[in-house]
Short mmCIF file of C-alpha atoms in Angstrom, two decimals:
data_model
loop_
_atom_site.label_atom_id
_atom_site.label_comp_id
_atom_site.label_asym_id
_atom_site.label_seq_id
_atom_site.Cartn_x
_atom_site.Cartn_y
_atom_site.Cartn_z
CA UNK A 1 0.77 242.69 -6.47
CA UNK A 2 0.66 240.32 -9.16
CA UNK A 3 -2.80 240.01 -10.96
CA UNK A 4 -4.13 236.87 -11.88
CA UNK A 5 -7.25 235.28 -13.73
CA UNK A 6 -8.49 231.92 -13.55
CA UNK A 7 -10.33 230.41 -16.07
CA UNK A 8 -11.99 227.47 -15.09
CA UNK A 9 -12.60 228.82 -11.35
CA UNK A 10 -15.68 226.73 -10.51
CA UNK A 11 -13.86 223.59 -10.98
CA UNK A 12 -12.51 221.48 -8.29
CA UNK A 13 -8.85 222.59 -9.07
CA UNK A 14 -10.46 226.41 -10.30
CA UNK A 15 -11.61 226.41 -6.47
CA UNK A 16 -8.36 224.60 -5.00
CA UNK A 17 -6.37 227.63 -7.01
CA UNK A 18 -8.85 230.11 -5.14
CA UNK A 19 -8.42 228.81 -1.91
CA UNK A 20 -4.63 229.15 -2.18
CA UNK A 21 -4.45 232.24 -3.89
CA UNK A 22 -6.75 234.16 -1.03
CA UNK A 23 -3.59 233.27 1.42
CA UNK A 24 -0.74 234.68 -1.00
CA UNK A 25 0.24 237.61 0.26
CA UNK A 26 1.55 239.10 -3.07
CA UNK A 27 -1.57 238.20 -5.35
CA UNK A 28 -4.76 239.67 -6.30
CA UNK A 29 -7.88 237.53 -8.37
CA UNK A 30 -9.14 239.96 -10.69
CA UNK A 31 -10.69 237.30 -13.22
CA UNK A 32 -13.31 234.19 -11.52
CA UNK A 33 -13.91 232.69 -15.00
CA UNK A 34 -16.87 230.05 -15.76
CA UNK A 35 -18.84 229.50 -18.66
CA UNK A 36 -21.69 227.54 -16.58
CA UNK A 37 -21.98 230.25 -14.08
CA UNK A 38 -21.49 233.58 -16.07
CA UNK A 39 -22.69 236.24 -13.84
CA UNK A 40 -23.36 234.45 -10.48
CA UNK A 41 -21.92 235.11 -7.54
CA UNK A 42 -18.25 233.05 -6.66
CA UNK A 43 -19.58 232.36 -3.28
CA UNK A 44 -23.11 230.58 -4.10
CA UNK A 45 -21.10 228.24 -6.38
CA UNK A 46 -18.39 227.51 -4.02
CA UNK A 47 -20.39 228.39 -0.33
CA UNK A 48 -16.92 227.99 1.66
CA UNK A 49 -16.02 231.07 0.13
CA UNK A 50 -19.01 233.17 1.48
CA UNK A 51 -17.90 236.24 2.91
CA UNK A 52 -14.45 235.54 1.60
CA UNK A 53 -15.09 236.17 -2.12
CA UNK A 54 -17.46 239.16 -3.18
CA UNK A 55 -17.17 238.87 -6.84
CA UNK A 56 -19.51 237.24 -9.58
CA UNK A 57 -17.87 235.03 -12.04
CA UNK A 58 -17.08 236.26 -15.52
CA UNK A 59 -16.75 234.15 -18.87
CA UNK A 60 -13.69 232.42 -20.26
CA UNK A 61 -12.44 235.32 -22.74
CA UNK A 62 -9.12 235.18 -22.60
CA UNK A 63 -7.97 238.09 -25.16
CA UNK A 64 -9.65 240.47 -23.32
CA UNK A 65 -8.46 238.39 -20.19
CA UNK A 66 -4.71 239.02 -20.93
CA UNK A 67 -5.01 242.74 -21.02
CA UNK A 68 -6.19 243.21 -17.04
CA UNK A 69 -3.35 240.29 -15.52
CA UNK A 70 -0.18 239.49 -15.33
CA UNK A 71 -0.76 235.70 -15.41
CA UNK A 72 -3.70 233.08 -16.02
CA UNK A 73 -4.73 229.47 -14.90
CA UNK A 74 -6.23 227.83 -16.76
CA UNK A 75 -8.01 224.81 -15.20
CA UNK A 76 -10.05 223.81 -18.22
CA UNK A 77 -10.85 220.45 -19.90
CA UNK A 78 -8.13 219.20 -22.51
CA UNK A 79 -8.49 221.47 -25.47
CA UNK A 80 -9.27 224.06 -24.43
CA UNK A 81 -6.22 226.61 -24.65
CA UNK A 82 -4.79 224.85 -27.19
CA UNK A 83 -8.08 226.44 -29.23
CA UNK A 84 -7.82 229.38 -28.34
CA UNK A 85 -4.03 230.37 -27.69
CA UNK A 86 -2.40 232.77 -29.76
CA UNK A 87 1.14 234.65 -30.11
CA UNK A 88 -0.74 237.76 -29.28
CA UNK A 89 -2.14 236.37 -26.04
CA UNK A 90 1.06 234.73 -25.11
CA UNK A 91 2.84 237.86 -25.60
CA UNK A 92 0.88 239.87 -23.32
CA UNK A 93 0.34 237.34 -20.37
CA UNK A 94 2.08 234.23 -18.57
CA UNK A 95 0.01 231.00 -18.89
CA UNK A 96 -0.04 227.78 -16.67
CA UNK A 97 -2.29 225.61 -17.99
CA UNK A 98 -3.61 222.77 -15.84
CA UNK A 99 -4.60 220.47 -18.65
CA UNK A 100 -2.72 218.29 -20.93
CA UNK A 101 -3.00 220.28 -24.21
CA UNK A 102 1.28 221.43 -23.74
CA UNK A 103 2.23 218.43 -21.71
CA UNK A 104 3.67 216.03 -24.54
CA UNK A 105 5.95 217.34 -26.61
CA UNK A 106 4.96 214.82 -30.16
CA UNK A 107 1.50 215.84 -31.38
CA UNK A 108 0.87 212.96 -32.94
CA UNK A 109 0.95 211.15 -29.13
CA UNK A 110 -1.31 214.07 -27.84
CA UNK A 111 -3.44 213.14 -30.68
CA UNK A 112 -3.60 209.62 -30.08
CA UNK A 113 -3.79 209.03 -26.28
CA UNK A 114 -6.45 212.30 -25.89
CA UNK A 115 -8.25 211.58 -29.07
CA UNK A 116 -8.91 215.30 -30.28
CA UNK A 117 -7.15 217.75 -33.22
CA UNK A 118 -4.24 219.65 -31.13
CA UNK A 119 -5.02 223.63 -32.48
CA UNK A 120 -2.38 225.42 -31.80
CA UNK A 121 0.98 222.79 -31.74
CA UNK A 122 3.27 225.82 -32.65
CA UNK A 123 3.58 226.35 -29.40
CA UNK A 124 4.09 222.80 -27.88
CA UNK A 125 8.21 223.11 -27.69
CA UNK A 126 8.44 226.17 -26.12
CA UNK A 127 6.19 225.47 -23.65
CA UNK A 128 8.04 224.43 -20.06
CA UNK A 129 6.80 220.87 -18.31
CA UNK A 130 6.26 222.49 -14.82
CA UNK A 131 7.57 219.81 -12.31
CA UNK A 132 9.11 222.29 -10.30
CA UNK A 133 11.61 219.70 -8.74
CA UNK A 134 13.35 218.96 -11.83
CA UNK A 135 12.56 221.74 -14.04
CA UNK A 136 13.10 225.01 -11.66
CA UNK A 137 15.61 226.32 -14.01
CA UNK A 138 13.48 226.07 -17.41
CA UNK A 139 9.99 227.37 -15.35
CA UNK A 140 11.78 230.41 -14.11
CA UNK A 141 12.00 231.83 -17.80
CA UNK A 142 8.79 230.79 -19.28
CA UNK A 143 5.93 232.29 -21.19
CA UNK A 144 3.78 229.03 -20.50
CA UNK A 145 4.11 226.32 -18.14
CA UNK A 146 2.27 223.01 -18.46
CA UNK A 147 0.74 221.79 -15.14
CA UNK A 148 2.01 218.60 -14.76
CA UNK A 149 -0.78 215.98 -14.09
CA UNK A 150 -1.80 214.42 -10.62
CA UNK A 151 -1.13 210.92 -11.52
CA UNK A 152 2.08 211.99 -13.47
CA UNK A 153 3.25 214.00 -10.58
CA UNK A 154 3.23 211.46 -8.27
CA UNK A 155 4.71 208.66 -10.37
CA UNK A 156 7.73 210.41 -11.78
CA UNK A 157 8.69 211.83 -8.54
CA UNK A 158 8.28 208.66 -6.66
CA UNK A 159 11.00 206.99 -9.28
CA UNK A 160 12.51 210.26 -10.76
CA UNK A 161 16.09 210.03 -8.57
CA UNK A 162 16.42 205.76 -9.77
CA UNK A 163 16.07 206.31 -12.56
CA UNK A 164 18.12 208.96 -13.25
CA UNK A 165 21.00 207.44 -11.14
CA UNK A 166 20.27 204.06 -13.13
CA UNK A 167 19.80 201.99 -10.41
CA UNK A 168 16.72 200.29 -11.97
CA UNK A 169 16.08 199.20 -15.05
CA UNK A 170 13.15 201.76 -16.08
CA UNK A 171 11.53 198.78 -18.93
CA UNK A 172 10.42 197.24 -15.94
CA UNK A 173 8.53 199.81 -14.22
CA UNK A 174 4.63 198.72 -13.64
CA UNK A 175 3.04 201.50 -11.63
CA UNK A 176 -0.05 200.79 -9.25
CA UNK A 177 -1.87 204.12 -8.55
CA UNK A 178 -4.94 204.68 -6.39
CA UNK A 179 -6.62 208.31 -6.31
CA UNK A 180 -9.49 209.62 -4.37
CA UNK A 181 -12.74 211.05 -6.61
CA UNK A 182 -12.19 214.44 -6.91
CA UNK A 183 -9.73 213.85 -9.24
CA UNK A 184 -12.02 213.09 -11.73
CA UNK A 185 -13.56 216.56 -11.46
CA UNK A 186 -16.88 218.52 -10.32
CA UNK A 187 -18.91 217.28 -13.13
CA UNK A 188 -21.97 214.96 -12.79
CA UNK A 189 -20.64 211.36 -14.00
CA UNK A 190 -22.22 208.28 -13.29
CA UNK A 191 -18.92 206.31 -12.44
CA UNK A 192 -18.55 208.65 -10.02
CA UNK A 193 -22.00 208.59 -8.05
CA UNK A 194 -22.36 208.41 -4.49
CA UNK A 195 -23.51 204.77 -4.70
CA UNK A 196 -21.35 203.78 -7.51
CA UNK A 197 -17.85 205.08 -5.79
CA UNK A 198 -18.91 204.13 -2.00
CA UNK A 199 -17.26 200.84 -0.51
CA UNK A 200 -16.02 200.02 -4.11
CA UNK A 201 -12.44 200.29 -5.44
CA UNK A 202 -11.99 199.71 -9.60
CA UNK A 203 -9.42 199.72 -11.89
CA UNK A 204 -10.24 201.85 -15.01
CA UNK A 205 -8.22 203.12 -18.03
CA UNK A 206 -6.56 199.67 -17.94
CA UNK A 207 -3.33 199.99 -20.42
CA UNK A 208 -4.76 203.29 -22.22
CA UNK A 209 -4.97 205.97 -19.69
CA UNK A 210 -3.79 209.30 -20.90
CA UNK A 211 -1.16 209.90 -18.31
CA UNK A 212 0.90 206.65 -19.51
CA UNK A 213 2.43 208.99 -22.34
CA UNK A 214 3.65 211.68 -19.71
CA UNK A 215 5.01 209.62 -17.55
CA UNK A 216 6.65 208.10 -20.03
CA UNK A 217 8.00 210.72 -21.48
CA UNK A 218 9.30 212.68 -18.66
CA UNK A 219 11.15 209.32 -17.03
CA UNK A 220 12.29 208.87 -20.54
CA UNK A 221 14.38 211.86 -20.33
CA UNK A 222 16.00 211.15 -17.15
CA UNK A 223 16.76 207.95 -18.10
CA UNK A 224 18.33 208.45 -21.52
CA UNK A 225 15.76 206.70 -23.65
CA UNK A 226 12.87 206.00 -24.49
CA UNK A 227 10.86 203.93 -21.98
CA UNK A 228 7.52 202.17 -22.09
CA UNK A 229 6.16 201.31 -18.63
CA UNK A 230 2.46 199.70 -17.21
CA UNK A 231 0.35 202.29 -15.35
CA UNK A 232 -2.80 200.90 -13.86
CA UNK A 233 -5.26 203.49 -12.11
CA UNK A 234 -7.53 202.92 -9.74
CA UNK A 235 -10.42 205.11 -8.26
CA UNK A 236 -11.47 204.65 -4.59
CA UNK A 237 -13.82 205.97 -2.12
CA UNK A 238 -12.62 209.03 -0.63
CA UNK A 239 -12.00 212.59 -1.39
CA UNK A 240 -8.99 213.60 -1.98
CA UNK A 241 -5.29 211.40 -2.60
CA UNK A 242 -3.45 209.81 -5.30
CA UNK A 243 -1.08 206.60 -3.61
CA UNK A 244 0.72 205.44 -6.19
CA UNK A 245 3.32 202.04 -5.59
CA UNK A 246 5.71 201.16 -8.16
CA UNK A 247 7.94 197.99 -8.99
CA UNK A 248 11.07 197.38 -10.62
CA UNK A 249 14.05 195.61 -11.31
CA UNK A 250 17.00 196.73 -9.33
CA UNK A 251 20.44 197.18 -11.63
CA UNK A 252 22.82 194.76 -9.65
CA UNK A 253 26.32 196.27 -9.34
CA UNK A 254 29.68 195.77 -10.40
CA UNK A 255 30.30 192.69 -8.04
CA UNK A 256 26.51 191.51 -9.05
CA UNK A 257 25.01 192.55 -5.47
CA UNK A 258 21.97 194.68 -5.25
CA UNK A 259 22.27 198.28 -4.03
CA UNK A 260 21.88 198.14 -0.47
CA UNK A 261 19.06 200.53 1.33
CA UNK A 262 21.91 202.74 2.42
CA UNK A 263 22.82 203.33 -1.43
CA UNK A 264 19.38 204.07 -2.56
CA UNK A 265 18.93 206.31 0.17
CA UNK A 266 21.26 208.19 -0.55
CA UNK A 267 20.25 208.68 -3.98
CA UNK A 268 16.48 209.87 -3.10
CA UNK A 269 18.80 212.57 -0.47
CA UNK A 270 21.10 213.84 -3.11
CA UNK A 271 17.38 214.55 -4.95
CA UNK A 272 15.16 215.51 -2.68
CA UNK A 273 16.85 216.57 0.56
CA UNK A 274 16.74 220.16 -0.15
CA UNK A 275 13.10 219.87 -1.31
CA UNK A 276 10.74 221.49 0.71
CA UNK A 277 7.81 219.64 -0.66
CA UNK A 278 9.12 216.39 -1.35
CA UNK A 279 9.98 213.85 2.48
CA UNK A 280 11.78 211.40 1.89
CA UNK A 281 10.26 209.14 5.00
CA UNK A 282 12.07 207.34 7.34
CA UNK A 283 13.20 203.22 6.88
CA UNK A 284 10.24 201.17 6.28
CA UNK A 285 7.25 203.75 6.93
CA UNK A 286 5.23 203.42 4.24
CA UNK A 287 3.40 206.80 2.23
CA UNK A 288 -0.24 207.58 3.44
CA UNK A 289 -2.65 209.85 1.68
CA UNK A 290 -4.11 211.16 5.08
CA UNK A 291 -0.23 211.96 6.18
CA UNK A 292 -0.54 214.96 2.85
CA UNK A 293 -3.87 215.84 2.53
CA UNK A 294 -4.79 219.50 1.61
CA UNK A 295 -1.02 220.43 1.70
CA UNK A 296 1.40 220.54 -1.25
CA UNK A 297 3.66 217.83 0.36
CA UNK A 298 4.26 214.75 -1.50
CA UNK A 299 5.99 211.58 0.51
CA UNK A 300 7.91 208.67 -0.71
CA UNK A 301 9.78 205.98 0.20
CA UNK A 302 10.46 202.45 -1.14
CA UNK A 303 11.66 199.17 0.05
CA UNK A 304 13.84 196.53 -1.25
CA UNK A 305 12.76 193.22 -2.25
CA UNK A 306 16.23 190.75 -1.40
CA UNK A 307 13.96 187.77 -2.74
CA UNK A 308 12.97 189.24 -6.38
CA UNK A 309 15.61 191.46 -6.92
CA UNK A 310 13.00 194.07 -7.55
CA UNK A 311 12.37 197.53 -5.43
CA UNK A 312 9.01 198.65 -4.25
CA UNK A 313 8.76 202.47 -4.74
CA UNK A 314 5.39 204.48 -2.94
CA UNK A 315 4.64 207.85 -3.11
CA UNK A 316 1.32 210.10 -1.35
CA UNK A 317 0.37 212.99 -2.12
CA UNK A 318 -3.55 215.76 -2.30
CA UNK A 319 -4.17 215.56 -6.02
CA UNK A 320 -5.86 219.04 -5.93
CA UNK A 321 -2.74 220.37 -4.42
CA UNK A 322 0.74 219.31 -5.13
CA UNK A 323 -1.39 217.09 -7.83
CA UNK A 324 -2.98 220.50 -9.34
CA UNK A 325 -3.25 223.66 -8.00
CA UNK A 326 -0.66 223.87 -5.48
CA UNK A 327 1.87 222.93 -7.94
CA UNK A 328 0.57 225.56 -10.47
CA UNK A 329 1.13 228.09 -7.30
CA UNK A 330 4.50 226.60 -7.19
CA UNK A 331 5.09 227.33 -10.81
CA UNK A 332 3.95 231.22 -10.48
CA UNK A 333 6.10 231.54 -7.62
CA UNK A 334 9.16 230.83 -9.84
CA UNK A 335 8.02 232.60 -12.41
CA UNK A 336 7.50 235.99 -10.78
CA UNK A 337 10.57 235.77 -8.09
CA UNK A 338 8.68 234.93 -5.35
CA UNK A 339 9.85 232.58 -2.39
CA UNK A 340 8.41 229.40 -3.73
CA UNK A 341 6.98 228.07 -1.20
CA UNK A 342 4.94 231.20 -0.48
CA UNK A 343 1.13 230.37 -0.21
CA UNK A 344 2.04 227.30 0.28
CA UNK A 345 3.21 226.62 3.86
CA UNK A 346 0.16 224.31 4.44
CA UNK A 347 0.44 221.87 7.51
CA UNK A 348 -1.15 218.56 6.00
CA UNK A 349 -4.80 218.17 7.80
CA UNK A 350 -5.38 215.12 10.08
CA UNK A 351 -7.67 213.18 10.46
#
């Protein structure tokens, strides 16, 4: 059995991890970490897990944390690990780390986009981006994985295989993204009120939202270059989901036609057809959040636009799973040898 810790637990993504990790038949929590709830019990933070979960939660001290697992989680705001990680640490224990702090491989962009001192960038380029899908290889080996982001996931995988192939031109890529409240966390905000998020859809972090970096980044090395692209987020009134539709100009070919559907088809296949969390839907159904929900599935699909020259791209997918904490699962499972989809084989909920 593999031991693990979670710091963070009482989180939305802490519990998401918890919830997954109960039905992993090769796992055992030994650590519930919290610093608001230091000493109460897991269950009369998190009531769904009454009778399920007998043990209190403990603090967020992760030297003495590395010495009892054999992996942690952290699901922490961004800043966190980065203040605290040492070689020492690392050398004892595998971290994934569900924050941004090892995402970005320049400090200075960390710096600028997240606004805080990175402590501990000596460990930023060893440190493996964990989109399993495209970085099984490098994950399997690692010390620490960063978590990819829930935004970031769904973006890059929705345009990962075009541009990659180069069938669009990535400069032109303006991503529309909608995502459901709990991706903002458990914490008390007033944006994110009952009566403040309830029949209401808003844009925020209009051309400065902290995932615009990653997503650059990440597309930037499948495409060869660096890229720049416009990522709008939106927050709207429901639970759980990130839908995120993307535009771009379509690379006309040799003969100066545009790839037919047939071509780009085949180009999300050679990607994704052996990818047991990503479906590829059929012609012209169109991604819904309620089609993934609590499973660690994510959907695309994408249309072509004959009268712009431009292709829509859509992808769906449970931000607290494949966005969060189903992906970190994901990650573990490579790390340790395990099948990777085990504790994972969720059936998407509906309605």
């Amino acid at each position: 059995m593999v031991k693990v810790g979670i710091i963070g637990a009482t989180g939305y993504a802490g519990n998401e991890l918890v919830r997954l990790l109960m039905g992993h038949k090769d796992v055992e929590i030994m650590w519930y970490g919290s610093r608001n709830y230091i000493d109460k019990k897991y269950a009369e933070v998190y009531q769904n897990m009454f009778e399920i979960v007998e043990d209190t939660c403990l603090d967020d001290n992760m030297e003495e944390l590395a010495s009892k697992v054999d992996v942690i989680f952290t699901a922490t705001p961004q800043g966190f690990l980065a203040g605290v990680l040492t070689e020492e640490i690392l050398s004892r224990v595998k971290i994934i780390d569900l924050s941004a702090d090892f995402r970005i491989k320049d400090v200075k962009t960390y710096e600028k986009w997240y606004k805080i001192e990175h402590k501990s960038p000596q460990f930023i380029e060893e440190a493996v981006y964990g989109l399993c899908e495209i970085n099984r290889d490098k994950v399997k080996g690692a010390r620490l994985i960063a978590n990819p982001g829930c935004y970031t996931t769904c973006s890059i995988l929705t345009a990962y295989p075009l541009v990659k192939e180069g069938l669009i031109n990535p400069d032109t890529l303006i991503i529309d993204a909608k995502s459901g409240t709990s991706g903002a966390g458990r914490g008390a905000k007033l944006p994110n009120l009952f009566c403040e998020v309830n029949e209401n859809m808003k844009a925020y972090g209009v051309t400065n939202h902290r995932h615009t970096p990653e997503i650059e980044e990440q597309l930037g090395y499948a495409a060869g270059k660096e890229i720049m692209v416009n990522f709008t987020p939106h927050l709207v009134p429901m639970n759980r989901g990130i839908l995120a539709t993307e535009y771009a100009t379509l690379n006309k070919k040799a003969d100066g036609t545009l790839p037919t559907y047939e071509e780009v088809k085949a180009v999300y296949d050679k990607y994704y057809k052996n990818e047991k969390f990503v479906r590829v839907l059929e012609k012209d159904i169109c991604p819904e959040t309620k089609w993934v929900e609590g499973s660690n599935y994510v959907d695309v699909n994408f249309k072509i636009d004959e009268r712009t020259g431009r292709i829509v791209m859509m992808g769906a997918l449970d931000n607290l799973v494949k966005g969060a904490a189903g992906q970190a699962v994901q990650n573990m499972n490579l790390l340790f040898g395990f099948d990777e989809a085990e504790g994972l084989n969720l059936v998407p909920m509906f309605p």
